[in-house]
Amino acid sequence: MMKFLLSALLSFATVHNVNAQDYLDAMAKRSCECVEKLPENINKQSITMQVGFCILQSATPDDKLKILKDHQVDMNNPMKDGQKTGELVGARMASVCPSTLIKLTSDAIEARGSISGKINKVDADNFVVFSLQEASGKVSKYIWLTQVNSNLDLAASYKTLIGKTVKISFETKDVFDPKIGEYRPFKIITNLQGN
């Protein structure tokens, strides 16, 4: 009798662990499907938040109860347990949709960058916008919106930079554009170094 009871308990524990894995894997799969539907031009700064929303949306009420019971993580309180939820489901997502997570990571890396080139235009309507021409001939715009680390006195000399070579470090952020009525990516200067 004791042998039978021990065998039954071991079977229950094995089934319980498989079921726990099953519901987390199902959540990871639904989270991956949600993440894969995110637009390509998503604000790269908010990728973590968007993935978090996908994870929260992937959980059924039953899943939330199981996670609370099995892992002591309260999905109904994302301010307290949001990071734990992300780690728990995110680890499963890595095995379900690794290519999607790799793409998200590379997108986040692309949100910051640096470039060298020649300033060929300076617009100063509402904010100062530098048009920078790379060696390849490509021209991109960079906006001076916040404090910029620089070896130049930008406030006094930004108008004189036309024709000069500079190195710009930037962050890409989605900013609301009232002209088109939606958000669009802007390359915001964080550092500008003149030669």
Tab-separated table of C-alpha atoms in Angstrom:
chain	number	residue	atom	x	y	z
A	1	MET	CA	0.000	0.000	0.000
A	2	MET	CA	2.777	2.423	0.939
A	3	LYS	CA	4.583	1.657	-2.329
A	4	PHE	CA	1.393	2.419	-4.277
A	5	LEU	CA	0.873	5.720	-2.414
A	6	LEU	CA	4.493	6.782	-3.024
A	7	SER	CA	4.152	5.898	-6.711
A	8	ALA	CA	0.919	7.902	-6.947
A	9	LEU	CA	2.539	10.932	-5.276
A	10	LEU	CA	5.512	10.790	-7.659
A	11	SER	CA	3.150	10.531	-10.639
A	12	PHE	CA	1.159	13.523	-9.368
A	13	ALA	CA	4.339	15.579	-8.923
A	14	THR	CA	5.514	14.683	-12.433
A	15	VAL	CA	2.136	15.514	-13.977
A	16	HIS	CA	1.995	18.744	-11.935
A	17	ASN	CA	5.431	19.840	-13.229
A	18	VAL	CA	4.498	18.970	-16.819
A	19	ASN	CA	1.239	20.912	-16.473
A	20	ALA	CA	3.121	23.869	-14.979
A	21	GLN	CA	5.463	23.777	-17.923
A	22	ASP	CA	2.532	23.382	-20.320
A	23	TYR	CA	0.701	26.508	-19.192
A	24	LEU	CA	3.918	28.588	-19.158
A	25	ASP	CA	4.825	27.305	-22.622
A	26	ALA	CA	1.319	28.151	-23.854
A	27	MET	CA	1.669	31.662	-22.399
A	28	ALA	CA	5.082	32.020	-24.028
A	29	LYS	CA	3.631	30.942	-27.381
A	30	ARG	CA	0.774	33.479	-27.117
A	31	SER	CA	3.256	36.162	-26.009
A	32	CYS	CA	5.461	35.413	-29.024
A	33	GLU	CA	2.471	35.661	-31.360
A	34	CYS	CA	1.608	39.057	-29.858
A	35	VAL	CA	5.208	40.324	-30.100
A	36	GLU	CA	5.456	39.180	-33.728
A	37	LYS	CA	2.430	41.379	-34.540
A	38	LEU	CA	4.054	44.545	-33.158
A	39	PRO	CA	4.679	47.125	-35.901
A	40	GLU	CA	8.164	47.392	-37.371
A	41	ASN	CA	8.383	51.112	-36.564
A	42	ILE	CA	7.628	50.582	-32.866
A	43	ASN	CA	9.279	52.972	-30.462
A	44	LYS	CA	12.518	51.168	-29.758
A	45	GLN	CA	12.676	52.750	-26.304
A	46	SER	CA	9.445	51.042	-25.266
A	47	ILE	CA	10.161	47.506	-26.500
A	48	THR	CA	10.367	46.142	-22.942
A	49	MET	CA	7.019	47.698	-22.073
A	50	GLN	CA	5.398	46.333	-25.247
A	51	VAL	CA	6.701	42.819	-24.567
A	52	GLY	CA	5.374	43.156	-21.011
A	53	PHE	CA	1.923	44.030	-22.347
A	54	CYS	CA	2.056	40.981	-24.620
A	55	ILE	CA	2.957	38.755	-21.667
A	56	LEU	CA	0.131	40.190	-19.542
A	57	GLN	CA	-2.370	39.765	-22.380
A	58	SER	CA	-1.252	36.161	-22.923
A	59	ALA	CA	-2.308	35.073	-19.433
A	60	THR	CA	-5.743	33.633	-18.861
A	61	PRO	CA	-7.297	34.061	-15.402
A	62	ASP	CA	-6.423	30.412	-14.748
A	63	ASP	CA	-2.787	31.031	-15.789
A	64	LYS	CA	-2.570	33.930	-13.336
A	65	LEU	CA	-3.799	31.710	-10.505
A	66	LYS	CA	-1.325	28.959	-11.420
A	67	ILE	CA	1.620	31.387	-11.549
A	68	LEU	CA	0.618	32.817	-8.180
A	69	LYS	CA	0.378	29.313	-6.692
A	70	ASP	CA	3.465	27.806	-8.377
A	71	HIS	CA	5.841	30.787	-8.377
A	72	GLN	CA	4.363	33.310	-5.894
A	73	VAL	CA	4.168	35.871	-8.714
A	74	ASP	CA	1.075	38.086	-8.788
A	75	MET	CA	0.376	38.987	-12.418
A	76	ASN	CA	-2.483	41.220	-11.251
A	77	ASN	CA	0.125	43.476	-9.631
A	78	PRO	CA	2.594	44.316	-12.436
A	79	MET	CA	4.144	47.170	-10.446
A	80	LYS	CA	5.255	44.661	-7.812
A	81	ASP	CA	5.834	41.485	-9.825
A	82	GLY	CA	6.145	42.695	-13.418
A	83	GLN	CA	9.868	41.978	-13.632
A	84	LYS	CA	9.443	38.493	-12.128
A	85	THR	CA	6.646	37.765	-14.614
A	86	GLY	CA	8.822	38.953	-17.499
A	87	GLU	CA	11.728	36.782	-16.382
A	88	LEU	CA	9.496	33.725	-15.908
A	89	VAL	CA	7.634	33.926	-19.225
A	90	GLY	CA	10.515	35.573	-21.108
A	91	ALA	CA	12.748	32.584	-20.399
A	92	ARG	CA	10.126	30.340	-22.010
A	93	MET	CA	9.770	32.749	-24.941
A	94	ALA	CA	13.487	32.321	-25.645
A	95	SER	CA	12.854	28.679	-26.503
A	96	VAL	CA	9.552	29.297	-28.343
A	97	CYS	CA	10.516	32.250	-30.563
A	98	PRO	CA	14.260	32.930	-30.314
A	99	SER	CA	14.438	34.726	-33.680
A	100	THR	CA	11.768	37.210	-32.594
A	101	LEU	CA	13.636	37.997	-29.380
A	102	ILE	CA	16.915	38.388	-31.289
A	103	LYS	CA	15.211	40.846	-33.651
A	104	LEU	CA	13.838	42.829	-30.701
A	105	THR	CA	17.291	42.979	-29.159
A	106	SER	CA	18.853	44.210	-32.396
A	107	ASP	CA	16.066	46.788	-32.749
A	108	ALA	CA	16.850	48.063	-29.255
A	109	ILE	CA	20.531	48.344	-30.172
A	110	GLU	CA	19.584	50.333	-33.284
A	111	ALA	CA	17.765	52.843	-31.074
A	112	ARG	CA	21.183	54.336	-30.254
A	113	GLY	CA	24.004	55.053	-32.601
A	114	SER	CA	26.686	57.422	-33.753
A	115	ILE	CA	27.614	58.732	-37.148
A	116	SER	CA	30.157	61.035	-38.744
A	117	GLY	CA	29.567	63.303	-41.672
A	118	LYS	CA	29.309	66.852	-42.957
A	119	ILE	CA	26.532	69.205	-41.875
A	120	ASN	CA	24.911	70.445	-45.087
A	121	LYS	CA	21.894	72.255	-43.588
A	122	VAL	CA	20.698	73.662	-40.256
A	123	ASP	CA	16.986	74.317	-39.694
A	124	ALA	CA	15.953	76.311	-36.642
A	125	ASP	CA	12.168	76.694	-36.911
A	126	ASN	CA	10.968	75.195	-33.613
A	127	PHE	CA	14.027	73.134	-32.738
A	128	VAL	CA	17.486	72.977	-34.276
A	129	VAL	CA	17.698	70.183	-36.861
A	130	PHE	CA	21.014	69.262	-38.445
A	131	SER	CA	21.057	67.559	-41.859
A	132	LEU	CA	24.149	65.394	-41.924
A	133	GLN	CA	25.594	63.925	-45.109
A	134	GLU	CA	27.518	60.675	-44.722
A	135	ALA	CA	30.494	59.723	-46.904
A	136	SER	CA	28.116	57.515	-48.929
A	137	GLY	CA	26.037	60.601	-49.793
A	138	LYS	CA	23.052	59.623	-47.633
A	139	VAL	CA	21.530	62.563	-45.749
A	140	SER	CA	19.819	62.097	-42.375
A	141	LYS	CA	18.294	64.587	-39.946
A	142	TYR	CA	19.243	64.852	-36.275
A	143	ILE	CA	17.324	67.010	-33.814
A	144	TRP	CA	18.809	68.988	-30.923
A	145	LEU	CA	16.084	68.589	-28.324
A	146	THR	CA	17.835	68.093	-24.995
A	147	GLN	CA	21.181	68.884	-23.365
A	148	VAL	CA	23.981	67.804	-25.720
A	149	ASN	CA	27.512	66.892	-24.658
A	150	SER	CA	29.829	68.738	-27.024
A	151	ASN	CA	33.327	70.137	-27.405
A	152	LEU	CA	31.702	73.173	-29.083
A	153	ASP	CA	29.632	76.015	-27.704
A	154	LEU	CA	26.559	74.865	-29.643
A	155	ALA	CA	24.290	77.686	-28.505
A	156	ALA	CA	26.721	80.226	-29.958
A	157	SER	CA	27.983	78.336	-33.001
A	158	TYR	CA	25.365	75.879	-34.319
A	159	LYS	CA	24.585	78.143	-37.319
A	160	THR	CA	28.258	78.108	-38.351
A	161	LEU	CA	28.481	74.301	-38.596
A	162	ILE	CA	27.296	74.131	-42.226
A	163	GLY	CA	30.056	72.507	-44.283
A	164	LYS	CA	31.886	71.189	-41.217
A	165	THR	CA	32.495	67.552	-40.327
A	166	VAL	CA	31.102	66.367	-37.003
A	167	LYS	CA	30.429	63.150	-35.122
A	168	ILE	CA	26.903	62.813	-33.714
A	169	SER	CA	25.707	60.287	-31.137
A	170	PHE	CA	21.929	59.914	-30.983
A	171	GLU	CA	18.930	58.059	-29.577
A	172	THR	CA	15.924	57.248	-31.731
A	173	LYS	CA	12.628	58.118	-30.044
A	174	ASP	CA	9.063	58.266	-31.302
A	175	VAL	CA	7.750	61.823	-31.003
A	176	PHE	CA	4.241	62.985	-31.834
A	177	ASP	CA	4.216	64.947	-35.079
A	178	PRO	CA	1.102	67.176	-35.211
A	179	LYS	CA	1.558	67.735	-38.964
A	180	ILE	CA	0.771	64.085	-39.695
A	181	GLY	CA	-1.219	63.381	-36.508
A	182	GLU	CA	0.869	60.400	-35.351
A	183	TYR	CA	4.153	59.402	-33.783
A	184	ARG	CA	7.256	59.094	-35.904
A	185	PRO	CA	10.897	58.315	-35.106
A	186	PHE	CA	13.288	61.196	-34.513
A	187	LYS	CA	17.049	60.896	-34.079
A	188	ILE	CA	17.731	63.014	-31.008
A	189	ILE	CA	21.304	64.195	-30.511
A	190	THR	CA	23.004	63.223	-27.255
A	191	ASN	CA	26.581	64.124	-28.217
A	192	LEU	CA	28.075	66.264	-30.979
A	193	GLN	CA	31.820	66.554	-31.492
A	194	GLY	CA	33.416	68.892	-34.014
A	195	ASN	CA	36.848	68.419	-35.562
